[in-house]
Coordinates of C-alpha atoms in Angstrom, one line a residue:
X248 CA 21.8 2.1 -8.2
X249 CA 25.1 3.7 -9.4
X250 CA 26.9 0.5 -8.3
X251 CA 24.5 -1.7 -10.2
X252 CA 24.6 0.4 -13.3
X253 CA 28.4 0.6 -13.2
X254 CA 28.5 -3.2 -13.0
X255 CA 26.2 -3.6 -16.0
X256 CA 28.2 -1.1 -18.0
X257 CA 31.6 -2.8 -17.3
X258 CA 30.4 -6.3 -17.9
X259 CA 29.7 -7.1 -21.6
X260 CA 27.6 -10.2 -20.7
X261 CA 25.2 -8.0 -18.8
X262 CA 24.5 -6.0 -21.9
X263 CA 22.3 -8.9 -23.0
X264 CA 19.8 -7.7 -20.4
X265 CA 18.2 -5.8 -23.2
X266 CA 16.7 -9.1 -24.3
X267 CA 14.5 -9.2 -21.1
X268 CA 12.1 -6.5 -22.2
X269 CA 12.4 -7.7 -25.8
X270 CA 11.2 -11.2 -25.0
X271 CA 8.4 -9.9 -22.8
X272 CA 7.2 -7.6 -25.6
X273 CA 7.6 -10.3 -28.1
X274 CA 5.5 -12.7 -26.0
X275 CA 2.7 -10.0 -25.9
X276 CA 2.9 -9.1 -29.6
X277 CA 3.5 -12.6 -31.2
X278 CA 2.6 -15.3 -28.6
X279 CA 2.5 -18.0 -31.3
X280 CA 6.1 -17.4 -32.6
X281 CA 7.4 -20.2 -30.5
X282 CA 10.8 -20.5 -32.1
X283 CA 11.5 -16.8 -31.7
X284 CA 10.3 -16.8 -28.1
X285 CA 12.5 -19.8 -27.3
X286 CA 15.7 -18.1 -28.6
X287 CA 14.9 -14.8 -26.9
X288 CA 14.1 -16.5 -23.6
X289 CA 17.4 -18.3 -23.6
X290 CA 19.3 -15.0 -24.5
X291 CA 17.4 -13.3 -21.6
X292 CA 18.0 -15.9 -19.0
X293 CA 21.8 -15.9 -19.4
X294 CA 22.5 -12.3 -18.3
X295 CA 19.9 -12.6 -15.6
X296 CA 21.7 -15.6 -14.2
X297 CA 25.0 -13.6 -14.3
X298 CA 23.4 -10.7 -12.5
X299 CA 22.0 -13.1 -9.9
X300 CA 25.5 -14.6 -9.5
X301 CA 27.0 -11.2 -8.6
X302 CA 24.3 -10.4 -6.1
X303 CA 24.4 -13.8 -4.4
X304 CA 28.2 -13.6 -4.0
X305 CA 27.7 -10.2 -2.3
X306 CA 25.2 -11.7 0.1
X307 CA 27.4 -14.8 0.8
X308 CA 30.3 -12.4 1.6
X309 CA 28.2 -11.0 4.4
X310 CA 26.3 -14.1 5.6
X311 CA 28.8 -16.9 4.9
X312 CA 28.7 -19.6 2.3
X313 CA 26.1 -21.8 4.0
X314 CA 23.4 -19.1 4.2
X315 CA 24.5 -17.7 0.8
X316 CA 24.1 -21.1 -0.8
X317 CA 20.8 -21.6 0.9
X318 CA 19.5 -18.2 -0.3
X319 CA 20.6 -18.9 -3.8
X320 CA 19.1 -22.3 -3.9
X321 CA 15.8 -21.0 -2.5
X322 CA 15.6 -18.2 -5.1
X323 CA 16.6 -20.5 -7.9
X324 CA 14.0 -23.1 -6.9
X325 CA 11.4 -20.4 -6.9
X326 CA 11.7 -20.3 -10.6
X327 CA 11.0 -24.1 -10.9
X328 CA 8.1 -23.7 -8.5
X329 CA 6.4 -20.9 -10.6
X330 CA 7.0 -22.9 -13.8
X331 CA 5.4 -26.0 -12.2
X332 CA 2.4 -24.0 -11.0
X333 CA 1.8 -22.9 -14.5
X334 CA 1.8 -26.5 -15.7
X335 CA -0.4 -27.5 -12.8
X336 CA -3.1 -25.0 -14.0
X337 CA -3.0 -26.7 -17.4
X338 CA -3.2 -30.2 -15.9
X339 CA 0.2 -31.2 -17.4
X340 CA 1.1 -33.4 -14.5
X341 CA 3.6 -35.5 -16.4
X342 CA 5.6 -32.3 -17.2
X343 CA 5.4 -31.3 -13.5
X344 CA 6.6 -34.6 -12.2
X345 CA 9.3 -34.8 -14.9
X346 CA 10.5 -31.3 -13.9
X347 CA 10.6 -32.3 -10.2
X348 CA 12.6 -35.5 -10.8
X349 CA 14.8 -33.7 -13.4
X350 CA 15.6 -30.8 -11.0
X351 CA 16.7 -33.2 -8.3
X352 CA 18.9 -35.2 -10.7
X353 CA 20.2 -32.1 -12.5
X354 CA 21.3 -30.4 -9.3
X355 CA 22.7 -33.5 -7.5
X356 CA 24.5 -35.0 -10.4
X357 CA 25.1 -32.5 -13.3
X358 CA 25.6 -29.3 -11.4
X359 CA 27.8 -30.9 -8.7
X360 CA 29.7 -32.8 -11.3
X361 CA 30.3 -29.8 -13.6
X362 CA 31.5 -27.7 -10.6
X363 CA 33.9 -30.5 -9.5
X364 CA 35.2 -30.6 -13.1
X365 CA 35.6 -26.9 -13.5
X366 CA 37.2 -26.5 -10.1
X367 CA 39.4 -29.5 -10.6
X368 CA 40.8 -28.2 -13.8
X369 CA 42.1 -25.1 -11.9
X370 CA 43.1 -26.8 -8.6
X371 CA 44.8 -30.1 -8.3
X372 CA 42.7 -31.2 -5.3
X373 CA 39.8 -29.4 -3.7
X374 CA 38.5 -29.8 -0.1
X375 CA 35.2 -28.9 1.5
X376 CA 33.2 -29.4 4.7
X377 CA 31.7 -32.9 4.8
X378 CA 29.1 -32.0 7.4
X379 CA 27.0 -29.9 5.0
X380 CA 27.2 -32.6 2.3
X381 CA 26.2 -35.3 4.8
X382 CA 23.2 -33.3 5.9
X383 CA 21.9 -32.5 2.4
X384 CA 22.6 -36.1 1.2
X385 CA 20.7 -37.5 4.2
X386 CA 17.7 -35.3 3.6
X387 CA 17.8 -36.1 -0.1
X388 CA 18.0 -39.9 0.6
X389 CA 15.0 -39.7 3.1
X390 CA 13.0 -37.7 0.5
X391 CA 13.8 -40.2 -2.2
X392 CA 12.5 -43.0 -0.1
X393 CA 9.4 -41.0 0.6
X394 CA 8.9 -40.4 -3.2
X395 CA 9.4 -44.1 -3.9
X396 CA 6.6 -45.1 -1.6
X397 CA 3.6 -44.1 -3.7
X398 CA 5.1 -45.6 -6.8
X399 CA 5.9 -48.8 -5.0
X400 CA 2.3 -49.4 -3.8
X401 CA 0.5 -48.0 -6.9
X402 CA 0.1 -51.4 -8.6
X403 CA -1.1 -53.3 -5.6
X404 CA -4.2 -55.3 -6.6
X405 CA -6.2 -54.7 -3.4
X406 CA -6.1 -50.9 -3.7
X407 CA -9.4 -49.3 -4.9
X408 CA -9.5 -47.7 -8.3
X409 CA -9.7 -43.9 -8.7
X410 CA -6.4 -42.9 -7.0
X411 CA -8.0 -41.8 -3.7
X412 CA -5.6 -43.8 -1.6
X413 CA -2.6 -42.5 -3.5
X414 CA -3.8 -39.0 -3.1
X415 CA -4.2 -39.4 0.7
X416 CA -0.8 -41.0 0.9
X417 CA 0.8 -38.2 -1.1
X418 CA -0.7 -35.5 1.1
X419 CA 0.6 -37.3 4.2
X420 CA 4.1 -37.7 2.8
X421 CA 4.1 -34.1 1.7
X422 CA 3.4 -32.9 5.2
X423 CA 6.2 -35.2 6.6
X424 CA 8.7 -33.9 4.0
X425 CA 8.0 -30.3 4.9
X426 CA 8.4 -31.0 8.6
X427 CA 11.7 -32.8 7.9
X428 CA 12.9 -29.8 5.8
X429 CA 12.1 -27.4 8.6
X430 CA 14.0 -29.5 11.1
X431 CA 16.9 -29.6 8.7
X432 CA 17.0 -25.8 8.6
X433 CA 16.8 -25.6 12.4
X434 CA 19.7 -28.0 12.7
X435 CA 22.0 -26.4 10.1
X436 CA 21.2 -22.7 10.8
X437 CA 20.4 -22.9 14.5
X438 CA 21.3 -25.6 17.0
X439 CA 24.5 -27.0 15.2
X440 CA 25.4 -24.2 12.8
X441 CA 29.1 -24.3 13.9
X442 CA 29.4 -27.7 12.1
X443 CA 28.7 -26.1 8.8
X444 CA 31.1 -23.2 8.9
X445 CA 32.9 -22.8 5.6
X446 CA 36.7 -22.4 5.2
X447 CA 38.3 -19.0 4.5
X448 CA 39.4 -18.9 0.9
X449 CA 40.9 -15.4 0.9
X450 CA 38.2 -13.7 -1.1
X451 CA 37.7 -10.9 1.4
X452 CA 39.8 -8.5 -0.8
X453 CA 37.2 -8.7 -3.5
X454 CA 34.8 -5.7 -3.6
X455 CA 31.2 -6.7 -3.2
X456 CA 28.0 -4.8 -3.6
X457 CA 26.3 -3.2 -0.5
X458 CA 23.9 -5.7 1.1
X459 CA 20.8 -3.6 0.3
X460 CA 21.6 -3.5 -3.4
X461 CA 22.4 -7.2 -3.4
X462 CA 19.2 -8.3 -1.7
X463 CA 17.1 -6.0 -3.9
X464 CA 18.7 -7.2 -7.0
X465 CA 18.2 -10.8 -5.9
X466 CA 14.5 -10.3 -5.5
X467 CA 13.9 -8.4 -8.7
X468 CA 16.1 -10.6 -10.9
X469 CA 14.4 -13.7 -9.4
X470 CA 11.0 -12.4 -10.5
X471 CA 12.3 -11.6 -14.0
X472 CA 13.9 -15.1 -14.3
X473 CA 10.6 -16.6 -13.3
X474 CA 8.7 -14.6 -16.0
X475 CA 11.2 -15.4 -18.7
X476 CA 11.4 -19.0 -17.7
X477 CA 7.6 -19.3 -18.0
X478 CA 7.7 -18.0 -21.5
X479 CA 10.5 -20.4 -22.3
X480 CA 8.5 -23.4 -21.1
X481 CA 5.5 -22.4 -23.1
X482 CA 7.6 -22.1 -26.3
X483 CA 9.8 -25.1 -25.7
X484 CA 6.9 -27.4 -25.4
X485 CA 5.8 -26.6 -29.0
X486 CA 9.4 -26.8 -30.2
X487 CA 9.7 -30.2 -28.6
X488 CA 6.9 -31.6 -30.8
X489 CA 8.9 -30.5 -33.8
X490 CA 12.1 -32.3 -32.6
X491 CA 10.3 -35.4 -31.4
X492 CA 10.9 -34.8 -27.7
X493 CA 8.5 -36.2 -25.1
X494 CA 7.0 -34.1 -22.3
X495 CA 9.0 -36.2 -19.9
X496 CA 12.3 -35.3 -21.6
X497 CA 11.3 -31.6 -21.8
X498 CA 10.6 -31.5 -18.1
X499 CA 13.4 -33.7 -16.9
X500 CA 16.2 -32.2 -19.0
X501 CA 15.4 -28.9 -20.7
X502 CA 13.2 -27.2 -18.1
X503 CA 15.5 -28.4 -15.3
X504 CA 18.6 -27.0 -17.0
X505 CA 17.1 -23.6 -17.9
X506 CA 15.3 -23.3 -14.6
X507 CA 18.6 -23.7 -12.7
X508 CA 20.6 -21.4 -14.9
X509 CA 20.9 -18.8 -12.1
X510 CA 22.2 -21.5 -9.7
X511 CA 24.6 -22.8 -12.3
X512 CA 26.2 -19.4 -12.8
X513 CA 26.7 -19.0 -9.0
X514 CA 27.9 -22.5 -8.5
X515 CA 30.3 -22.5 -11.4
X516 CA 31.9 -19.2 -10.3
X517 CA 32.3 -20.5 -6.7
X518 CA 34.0 -23.7 -8.0
X519 CA 36.5 -21.7 -10.0
X520 CA 37.3 -19.7 -6.8
X521 CA 37.9 -23.0 -4.8
X522 CA 34.7 -22.4 -2.7
X523 CA 33.4 -25.9 -2.8
X524 CA 31.5 -25.4 0.5
X525 CA 29.2 -23.0 -1.4
X526 CA 29.0 -25.4 -4.4
X527 CA 27.9 -28.3 -2.3
X528 CA 25.4 -26.1 -0.4
X529 CA 23.9 -24.9 -3.7
X530 CA 23.9 -28.2 -5.6
X531 CA 22.8 -30.7 -2.8
X532 CA 20.8 -28.0 -0.9
X533 CA 18.8 -27.2 -4.0
X534 CA 18.2 -30.9 -4.8
X535 CA 17.0 -31.5 -1.2
X536 CA 14.8 -28.4 -1.4
X537 CA 13.1 -29.6 -4.5
X538 CA 12.4 -33.0 -2.9
X539 CA 11.4 -31.7 0.5
X540 CA 9.7 -28.5 -0.2
X541 CA 8.8 -27.9 -3.9
X542 CA 7.4 -31.3 -4.6
X543 CA 5.2 -31.4 -1.5
X544 CA 4.1 -27.8 -2.1
X545 CA 3.0 -28.7 -5.6
X546 CA 1.0 -31.6 -4.3
X547 CA -0.9 -29.4 -1.9
X548 CA -1.3 -26.6 -4.5
X549 CA -2.8 -29.0 -7.0
X550 CA -5.9 -29.1 -4.7
X551 CA -6.2 -25.3 -5.2
X552 CA -5.0 -24.5 -8.8
X553 CA -5.1 -27.9 -10.6
X554 CA -8.1 -29.5 -12.4
X555 CA -7.6 -32.6 -10.2
X556 CA -5.3 -33.5 -7.3
X557 CA -1.8 -34.5 -8.1
X558 CA -0.1 -37.4 -6.3
X559 CA 3.6 -38.3 -5.9
X560 CA 3.5 -41.4 -8.1
X561 CA 6.3 -41.1 -10.6
X562 CA 7.0 -43.5 -13.5
X563 CA 9.6 -46.2 -12.5
X564 CA 12.4 -44.8 -14.6
X565 CA 12.2 -41.4 -12.8
X566 CA 12.3 -43.0 -9.3
X567 CA 15.3 -45.1 -10.4
X568 CA 17.2 -42.1 -11.7
X569 CA 16.5 -40.0 -8.6
X570 CA 17.6 -42.9 -6.3
X571 CA 20.8 -43.4 -8.4
X572 CA 21.5 -39.6 -8.3
X573 CA 21.0 -39.5 -4.5
X574 CA 23.3 -42.5 -3.8
X575 CA 26.0 -41.2 -6.3
X576 CA 26.1 -37.7 -4.8
X577 CA 26.3 -39.1 -1.2
X578 CA 29.1 -41.4 -2.2
X579 CA 31.1 -38.7 -4.0
X580 CA 30.8 -36.1 -1.3
X581 CA 31.6 -38.5 1.6
X582 CA 35.3 -37.9 1.4
X583 CA 35.4 -34.1 1.6
X584 CA 37.9 -34.0 -1.3
X585 CA 37.6 -34.0 -5.0
X586 CA 39.5 -33.8 -8.3
X587 CA 38.4 -33.1 -11.9
X588 CA 37.9 -36.7 -12.9
X589 CA 35.2 -37.2 -10.3
X590 CA 33.2 -34.4 -11.9
X591 CA 33.7 -35.9 -15.3
X592 CA 32.2 -39.3 -14.1
X593 CA 29.1 -37.6 -12.7
X594 CA 28.5 -35.7 -16.0
X595 CA 28.7 -39.1 -17.9
X596 CA 26.1 -40.5 -15.5
X597 CA 23.8 -37.6 -16.3
X598 CA 24.4 -38.0 -20.0
X599 CA 23.3 -41.7 -19.7
X600 CA 20.1 -40.5 -18.1
X601 CA 19.4 -37.9 -20.7
X602 CA 20.1 -40.3 -23.6
X603 CA 17.9 -43.1 -22.1
X604 CA 15.0 -40.7 -21.6
X605 CA 15.3 -39.3 -25.1
X606 CA 15.4 -42.7 -26.8
X607 CA 13.0 -44.5 -24.5
X608 CA 10.3 -42.1 -23.3
X609 CA 8.1 -43.3 -20.4
X610 CA 4.8 -45.0 -21.3
X611 CA 1.6 -43.2 -20.3
X612 CA 1.7 -40.5 -17.7
X613 CA 3.3 -42.4 -14.8

């Protein structure tokens, strides 16, 4: 604990952790002060993300970048999963689907692009292991095709009304996606783990936390991020009505960005240290986890916590954006080398998505 307290005392950004209990108390005392809760939640998530960054780097130093990136992506996606479960209980399926599609696009395009830009501004050319990128891109492409199937057949005239066929198809696809994800883990961490070894970037001289403190901090901070993010979502939905934002825009852009704040902090720090193996593992690994695990889990959980079953039918624009994001990330990472301009182009693609969704919200619930 002395190591953790010393880190907090010596890092001014971590002093903002005081906003964590403040936002939790404010939510209990004034649950209808949505603007106040929104500001406090953002101020609380920032230091939590920084603390998670330090802990994840310590774990990655012991386990390697691949496992470290996998652990960070898993804990980061736990936040999105908890947020989506809350929306499931309320029957806000458009928000849930928008957050799923938005998380995939945000991780595969915005996070990866921002990391390539930040790293490229410091290093002329950066290199990374293409095997990990190919695996995550392949899994993501397969998942995107699976997500496309319910939307492609939803308008067929011979299908009976009521959505029963789409629900059955979604459950079957969800099981297949989870099996594919499990096999991907077995391949990358078991039978062929030597293909995904990351390069030595000379960071061994940096002092890291003991593994026990790092793992404990990861678990506690992840729970706190989930709690604060839940407050953020409840407040931002009301604020969105004031600013004219649709539920799709809130889920696709705002919830995705805030929910991935912890992963952003870790990935940005790794990019500035020329550790693109970890960047690709976090960005594409997180996107594939959303598509292969979080989305199927939400479909199955909707039968337990939701008012009605949720299917995997997305509105056409969401499917198109996810497919473009998948193909773009696969094309960009195929070479194993990058420069700053590549990252800038990916950020522009994400900006086009955000602007389009804000100006032209989807019709109906999709």
